[in-house]
mmCIF file of C-alpha atoms in Angstrom:
data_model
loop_
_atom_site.group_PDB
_atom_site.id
_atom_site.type_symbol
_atom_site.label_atom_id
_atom_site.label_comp_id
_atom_site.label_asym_id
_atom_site.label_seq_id
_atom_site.Cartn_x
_atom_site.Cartn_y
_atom_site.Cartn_z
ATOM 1 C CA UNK A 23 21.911 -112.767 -160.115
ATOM 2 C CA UNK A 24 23.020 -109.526 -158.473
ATOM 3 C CA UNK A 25 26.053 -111.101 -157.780
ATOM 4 C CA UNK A 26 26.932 -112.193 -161.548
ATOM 5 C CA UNK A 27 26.215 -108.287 -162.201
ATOM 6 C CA UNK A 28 28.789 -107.078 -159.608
ATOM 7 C CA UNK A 29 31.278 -109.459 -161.113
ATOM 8 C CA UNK A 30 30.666 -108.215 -164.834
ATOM 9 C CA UNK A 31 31.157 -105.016 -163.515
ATOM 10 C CA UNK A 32 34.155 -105.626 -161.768
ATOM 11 C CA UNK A 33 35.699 -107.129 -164.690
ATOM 12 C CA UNK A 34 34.644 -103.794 -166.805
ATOM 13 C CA UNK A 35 36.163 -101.586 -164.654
ATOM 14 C CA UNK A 36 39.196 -103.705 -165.002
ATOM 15 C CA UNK A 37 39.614 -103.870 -168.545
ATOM 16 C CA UNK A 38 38.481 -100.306 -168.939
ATOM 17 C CA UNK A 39 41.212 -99.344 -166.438
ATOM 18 C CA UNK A 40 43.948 -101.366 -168.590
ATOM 19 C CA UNK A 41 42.943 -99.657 -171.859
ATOM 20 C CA UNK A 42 43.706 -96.231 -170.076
ATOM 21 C CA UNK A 43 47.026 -97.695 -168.589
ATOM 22 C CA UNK A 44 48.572 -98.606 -171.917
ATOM 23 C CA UNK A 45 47.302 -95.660 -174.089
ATOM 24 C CA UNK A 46 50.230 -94.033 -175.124
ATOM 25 C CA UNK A 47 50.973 -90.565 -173.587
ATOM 26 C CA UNK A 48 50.675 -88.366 -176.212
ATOM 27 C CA UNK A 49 52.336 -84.880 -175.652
ATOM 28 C CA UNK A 50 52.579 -81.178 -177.440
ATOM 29 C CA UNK A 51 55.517 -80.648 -179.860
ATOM 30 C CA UNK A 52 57.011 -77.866 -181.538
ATOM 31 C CA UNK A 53 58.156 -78.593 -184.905
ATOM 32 C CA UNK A 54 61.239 -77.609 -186.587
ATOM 33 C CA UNK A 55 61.424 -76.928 -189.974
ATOM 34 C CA UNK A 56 63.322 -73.944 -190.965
ATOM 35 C CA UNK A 57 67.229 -73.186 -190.178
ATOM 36 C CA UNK A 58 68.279 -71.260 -186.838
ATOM 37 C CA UNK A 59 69.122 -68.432 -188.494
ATOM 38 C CA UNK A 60 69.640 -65.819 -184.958
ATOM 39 C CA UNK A 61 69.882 -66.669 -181.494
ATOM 40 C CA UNK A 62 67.685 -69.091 -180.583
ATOM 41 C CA UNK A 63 66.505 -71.200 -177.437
ATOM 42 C CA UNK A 64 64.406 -74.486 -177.011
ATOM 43 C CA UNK A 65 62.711 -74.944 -173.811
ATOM 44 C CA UNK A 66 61.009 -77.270 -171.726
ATOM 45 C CA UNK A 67 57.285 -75.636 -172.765
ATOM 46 C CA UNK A 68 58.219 -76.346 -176.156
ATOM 47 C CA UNK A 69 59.852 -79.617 -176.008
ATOM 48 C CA UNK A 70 59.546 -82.353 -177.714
ATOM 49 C CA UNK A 71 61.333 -80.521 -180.546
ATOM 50 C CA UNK A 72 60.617 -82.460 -183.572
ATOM 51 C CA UNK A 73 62.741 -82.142 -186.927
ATOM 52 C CA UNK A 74 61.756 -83.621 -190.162
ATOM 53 C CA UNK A 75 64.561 -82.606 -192.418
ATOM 54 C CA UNK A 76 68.181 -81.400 -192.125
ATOM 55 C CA UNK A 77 68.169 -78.484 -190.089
ATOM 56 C CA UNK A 78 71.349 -75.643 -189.833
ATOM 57 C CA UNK A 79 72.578 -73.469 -187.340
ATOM 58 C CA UNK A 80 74.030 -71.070 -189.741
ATOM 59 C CA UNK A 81 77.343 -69.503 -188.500
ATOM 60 C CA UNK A 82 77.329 -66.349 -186.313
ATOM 61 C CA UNK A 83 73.828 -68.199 -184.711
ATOM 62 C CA UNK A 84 73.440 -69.721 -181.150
ATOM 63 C CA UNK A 85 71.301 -72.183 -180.491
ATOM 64 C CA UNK A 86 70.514 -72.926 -176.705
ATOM 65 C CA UNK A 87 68.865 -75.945 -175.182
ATOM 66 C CA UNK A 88 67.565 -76.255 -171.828
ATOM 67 C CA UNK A 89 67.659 -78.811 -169.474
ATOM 68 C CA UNK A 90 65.364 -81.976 -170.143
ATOM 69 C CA UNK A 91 64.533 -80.733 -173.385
ATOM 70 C CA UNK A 92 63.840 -83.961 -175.916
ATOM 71 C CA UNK A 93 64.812 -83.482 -179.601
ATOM 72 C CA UNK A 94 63.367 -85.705 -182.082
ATOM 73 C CA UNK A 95 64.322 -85.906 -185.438
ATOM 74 C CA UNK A 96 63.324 -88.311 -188.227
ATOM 75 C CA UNK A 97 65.208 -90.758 -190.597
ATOM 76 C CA UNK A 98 68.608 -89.748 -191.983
ATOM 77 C CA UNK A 99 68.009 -86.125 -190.647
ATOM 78 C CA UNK A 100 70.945 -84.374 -189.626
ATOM 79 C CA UNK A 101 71.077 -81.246 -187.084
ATOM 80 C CA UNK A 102 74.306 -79.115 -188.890
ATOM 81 C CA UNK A 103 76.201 -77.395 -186.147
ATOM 82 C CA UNK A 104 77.802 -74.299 -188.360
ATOM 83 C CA UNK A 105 77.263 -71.557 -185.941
ATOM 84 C CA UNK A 106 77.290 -72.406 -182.134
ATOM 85 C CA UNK A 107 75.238 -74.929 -179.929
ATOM 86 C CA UNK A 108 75.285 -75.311 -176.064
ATOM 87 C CA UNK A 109 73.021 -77.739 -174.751
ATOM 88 C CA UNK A 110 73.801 -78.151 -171.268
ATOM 89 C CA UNK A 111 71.779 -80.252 -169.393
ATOM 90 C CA UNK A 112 72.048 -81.352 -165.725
ATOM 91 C CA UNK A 113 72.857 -84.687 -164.317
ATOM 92 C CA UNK A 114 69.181 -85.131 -163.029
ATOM 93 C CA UNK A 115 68.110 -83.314 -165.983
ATOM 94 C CA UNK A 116 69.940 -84.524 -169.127
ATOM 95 C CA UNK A 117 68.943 -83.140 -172.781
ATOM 96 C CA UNK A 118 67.562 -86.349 -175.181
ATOM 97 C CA UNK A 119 68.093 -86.293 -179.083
ATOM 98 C CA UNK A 120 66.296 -89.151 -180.478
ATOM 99 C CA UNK A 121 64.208 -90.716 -183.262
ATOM 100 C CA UNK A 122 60.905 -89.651 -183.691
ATOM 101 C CA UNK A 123 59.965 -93.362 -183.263
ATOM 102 C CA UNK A 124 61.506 -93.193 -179.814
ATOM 103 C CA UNK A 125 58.045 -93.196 -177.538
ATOM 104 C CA UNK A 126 60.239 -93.627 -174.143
ATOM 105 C CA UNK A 127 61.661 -89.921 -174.445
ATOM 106 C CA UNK A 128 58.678 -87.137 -174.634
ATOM 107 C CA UNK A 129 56.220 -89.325 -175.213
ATOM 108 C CA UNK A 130 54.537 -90.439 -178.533
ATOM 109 C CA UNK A 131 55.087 -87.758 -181.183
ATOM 110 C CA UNK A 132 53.295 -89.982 -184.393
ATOM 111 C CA UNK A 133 49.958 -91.629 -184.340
ATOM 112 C CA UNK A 134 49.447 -92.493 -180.771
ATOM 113 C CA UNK A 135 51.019 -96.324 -181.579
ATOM 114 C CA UNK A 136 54.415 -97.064 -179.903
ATOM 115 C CA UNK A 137 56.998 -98.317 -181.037
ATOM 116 C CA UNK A 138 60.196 -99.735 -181.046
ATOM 117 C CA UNK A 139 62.647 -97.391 -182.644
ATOM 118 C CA UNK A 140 65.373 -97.964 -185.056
ATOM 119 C CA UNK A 141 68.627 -96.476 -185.903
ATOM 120 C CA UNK A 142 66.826 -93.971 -188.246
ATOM 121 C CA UNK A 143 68.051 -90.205 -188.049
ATOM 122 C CA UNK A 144 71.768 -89.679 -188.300
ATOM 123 C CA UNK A 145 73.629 -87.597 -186.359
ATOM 124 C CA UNK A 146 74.519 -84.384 -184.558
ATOM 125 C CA UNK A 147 77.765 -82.433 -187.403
ATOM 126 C CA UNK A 148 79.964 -79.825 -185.711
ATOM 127 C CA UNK A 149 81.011 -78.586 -189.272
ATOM 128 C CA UNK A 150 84.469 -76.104 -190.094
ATOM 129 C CA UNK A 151 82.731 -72.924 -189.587
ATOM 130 C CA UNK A 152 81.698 -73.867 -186.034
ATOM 131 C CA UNK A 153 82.094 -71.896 -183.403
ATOM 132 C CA UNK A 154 83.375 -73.412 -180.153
ATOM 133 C CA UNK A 155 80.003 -75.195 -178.252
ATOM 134 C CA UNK A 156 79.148 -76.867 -175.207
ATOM 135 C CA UNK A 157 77.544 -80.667 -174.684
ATOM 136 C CA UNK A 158 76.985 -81.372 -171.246
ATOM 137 C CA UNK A 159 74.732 -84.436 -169.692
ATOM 138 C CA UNK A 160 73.759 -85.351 -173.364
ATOM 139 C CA UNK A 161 71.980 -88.533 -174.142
ATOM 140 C CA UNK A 162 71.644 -89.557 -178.148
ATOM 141 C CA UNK A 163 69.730 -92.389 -178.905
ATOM 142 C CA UNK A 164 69.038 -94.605 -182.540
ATOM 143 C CA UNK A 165 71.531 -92.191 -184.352
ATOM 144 C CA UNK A 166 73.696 -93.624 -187.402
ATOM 145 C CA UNK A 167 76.422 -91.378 -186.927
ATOM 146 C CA UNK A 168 76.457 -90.001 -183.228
ATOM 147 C CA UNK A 169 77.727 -86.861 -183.196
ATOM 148 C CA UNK A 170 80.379 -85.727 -185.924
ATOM 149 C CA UNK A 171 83.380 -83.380 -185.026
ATOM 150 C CA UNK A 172 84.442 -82.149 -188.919
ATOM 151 C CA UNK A 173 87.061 -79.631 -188.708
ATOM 152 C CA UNK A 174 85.610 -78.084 -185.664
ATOM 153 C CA UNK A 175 87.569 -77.539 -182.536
ATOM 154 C CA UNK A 176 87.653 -76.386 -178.696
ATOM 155 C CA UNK A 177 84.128 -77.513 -177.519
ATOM 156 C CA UNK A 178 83.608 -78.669 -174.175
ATOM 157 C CA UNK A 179 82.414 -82.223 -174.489
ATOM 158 C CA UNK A 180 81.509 -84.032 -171.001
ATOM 159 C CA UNK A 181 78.962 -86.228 -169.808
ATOM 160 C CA UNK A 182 77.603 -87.961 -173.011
ATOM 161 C CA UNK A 183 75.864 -91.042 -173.275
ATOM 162 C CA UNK A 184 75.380 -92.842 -176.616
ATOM 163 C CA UNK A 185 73.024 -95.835 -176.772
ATOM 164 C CA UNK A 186 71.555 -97.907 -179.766
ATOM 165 C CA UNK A 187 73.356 -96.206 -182.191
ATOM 166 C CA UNK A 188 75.451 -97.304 -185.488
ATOM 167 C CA UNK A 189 78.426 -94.804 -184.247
ATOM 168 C CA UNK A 190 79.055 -93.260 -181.147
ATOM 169 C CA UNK A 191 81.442 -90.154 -181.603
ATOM 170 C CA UNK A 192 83.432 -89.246 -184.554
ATOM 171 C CA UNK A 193 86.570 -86.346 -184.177
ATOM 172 C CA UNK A 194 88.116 -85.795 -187.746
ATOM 173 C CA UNK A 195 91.051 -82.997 -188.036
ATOM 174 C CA UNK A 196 89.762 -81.435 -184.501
ATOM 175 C CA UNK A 197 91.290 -80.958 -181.135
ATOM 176 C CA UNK A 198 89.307 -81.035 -178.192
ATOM 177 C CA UNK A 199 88.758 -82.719 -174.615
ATOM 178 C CA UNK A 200 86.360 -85.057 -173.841
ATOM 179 C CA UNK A 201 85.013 -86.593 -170.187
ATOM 180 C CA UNK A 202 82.973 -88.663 -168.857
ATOM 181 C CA UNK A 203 81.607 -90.646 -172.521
ATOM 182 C CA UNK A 204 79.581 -93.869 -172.117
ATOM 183 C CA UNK A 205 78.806 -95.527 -175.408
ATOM 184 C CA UNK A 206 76.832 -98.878 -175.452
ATOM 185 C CA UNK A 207 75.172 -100.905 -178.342
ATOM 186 C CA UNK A 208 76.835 -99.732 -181.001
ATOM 187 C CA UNK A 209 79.185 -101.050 -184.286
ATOM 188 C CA UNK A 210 81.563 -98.320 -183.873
ATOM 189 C CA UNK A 211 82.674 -96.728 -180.181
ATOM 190 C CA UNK A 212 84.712 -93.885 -180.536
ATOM 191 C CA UNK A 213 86.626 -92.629 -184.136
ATOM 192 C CA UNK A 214 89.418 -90.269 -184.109
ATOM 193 C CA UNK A 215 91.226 -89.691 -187.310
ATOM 194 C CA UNK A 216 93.101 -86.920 -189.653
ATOM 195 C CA UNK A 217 95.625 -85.652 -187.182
ATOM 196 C CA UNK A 218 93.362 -85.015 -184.261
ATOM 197 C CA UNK A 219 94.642 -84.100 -180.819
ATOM 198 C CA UNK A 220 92.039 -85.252 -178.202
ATOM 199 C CA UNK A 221 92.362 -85.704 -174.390
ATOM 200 C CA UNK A 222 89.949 -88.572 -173.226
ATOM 201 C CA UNK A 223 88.985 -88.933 -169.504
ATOM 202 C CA UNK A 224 86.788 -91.953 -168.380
ATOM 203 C CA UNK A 225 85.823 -93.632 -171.753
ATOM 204 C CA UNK A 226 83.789 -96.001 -171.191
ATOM 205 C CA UNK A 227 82.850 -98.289 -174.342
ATOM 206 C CA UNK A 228 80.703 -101.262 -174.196
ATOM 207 C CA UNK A 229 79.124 -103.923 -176.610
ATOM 208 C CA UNK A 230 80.706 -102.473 -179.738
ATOM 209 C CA UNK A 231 80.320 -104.746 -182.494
ATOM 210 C CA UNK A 232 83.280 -103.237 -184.761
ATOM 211 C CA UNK A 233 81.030 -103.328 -187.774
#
């Protein structure tokens, strides 16, 4: 009899022990719903960052994002670049944007369920009045559009990874330089159209559907 006990409660602590193991991490946040309208900087304390509609860095603004900061944003939601942005992570230390569905980066930002996100928010848009930014060890994940070059010119662009996503980079009417891109799972790789001058080192563009 004792020994049926001990084996009940063996079995207890083992399930018990599995129920912690698979609860999903659930971290703080700092939501974003207003445009950067002065200098500005998003941290590690603060991050995930977590936007829920289209956000703009208004022109003569600077945003600044630190290393292995995670930016979440939700469906169709676009982060307009009209002022400045330099998000420079590290190569140990790369800066995420994501969907909010996206439980692997910054843990679960919903209802504590995870789950298995989709190509939902759309895209990073350096527009006209932008002024020349900085993306360095950049990872975007489920995006629909990547990140957008519109008539915007001179960033440094180096070190981007672009996975799961509808479109990878898009440079319209802009010249610039880009190293060091790796774009995977997408229907479109890299675009380059309306008289842009670009200088590409070490492209590297995998399972592109062409969609």
């Amino acid at each position: 009899m004792l020994k049926t006990k001990s084996l009940r409660l063996y079995f207890f602590i083992i399930i018990l022990l599995g129920v912690f193991s698979f609860t999903p991490k659930v971290f703080a946040s700092t939501s974003v719903d207003t445009d950067i309208t002065g200098d500005t900087t998003w941290n590690l304390a603060g991050s995930p960052y977590i936007i829920q509609n289209d956000i703009h860095v208004i022109p003569a603004a600077t945003l600044t994002i630190e290393p292995g900061v995670v930016v979440k944003l939700s469906q169709s939601n676009i982060l307009w670049i009209d002022g400045k942005l330099l998000a420079e992570g590290i190569f140990d230390n790369k800066i995420v944007f994501t969907s909010i569905d996206d439980d692997s980066y910054g843990g679960d930002t919903g209802d504590g369920n995870l789950y298995t996100a989709i190509r939902g928010w759309s895209a990073l848009l350096f527009t006209q009045t932008a002024a020349p930014s900085t993306l360095k060890y950049i990872v975007i994940r489920y995006s629909s559009e990547g990140i957008d070059f519109n008539h915007s010119s001179n960033s440094l662009v180096e070190n981007i990874e672009v996975n799961n996503s509808s479109r990878g980079i898009l440079i319209a009417d802009s010249d610039m330089t880009i190293k060091n891109i790796d774009i995977k799972n997408a229907n479109t790789g890299l675009v380059i159209i309306e008289n842009s001058h670009v200088y590409g080192f070490n492209i590297n563009i995998e399972n592109v559907t062409g969609e």
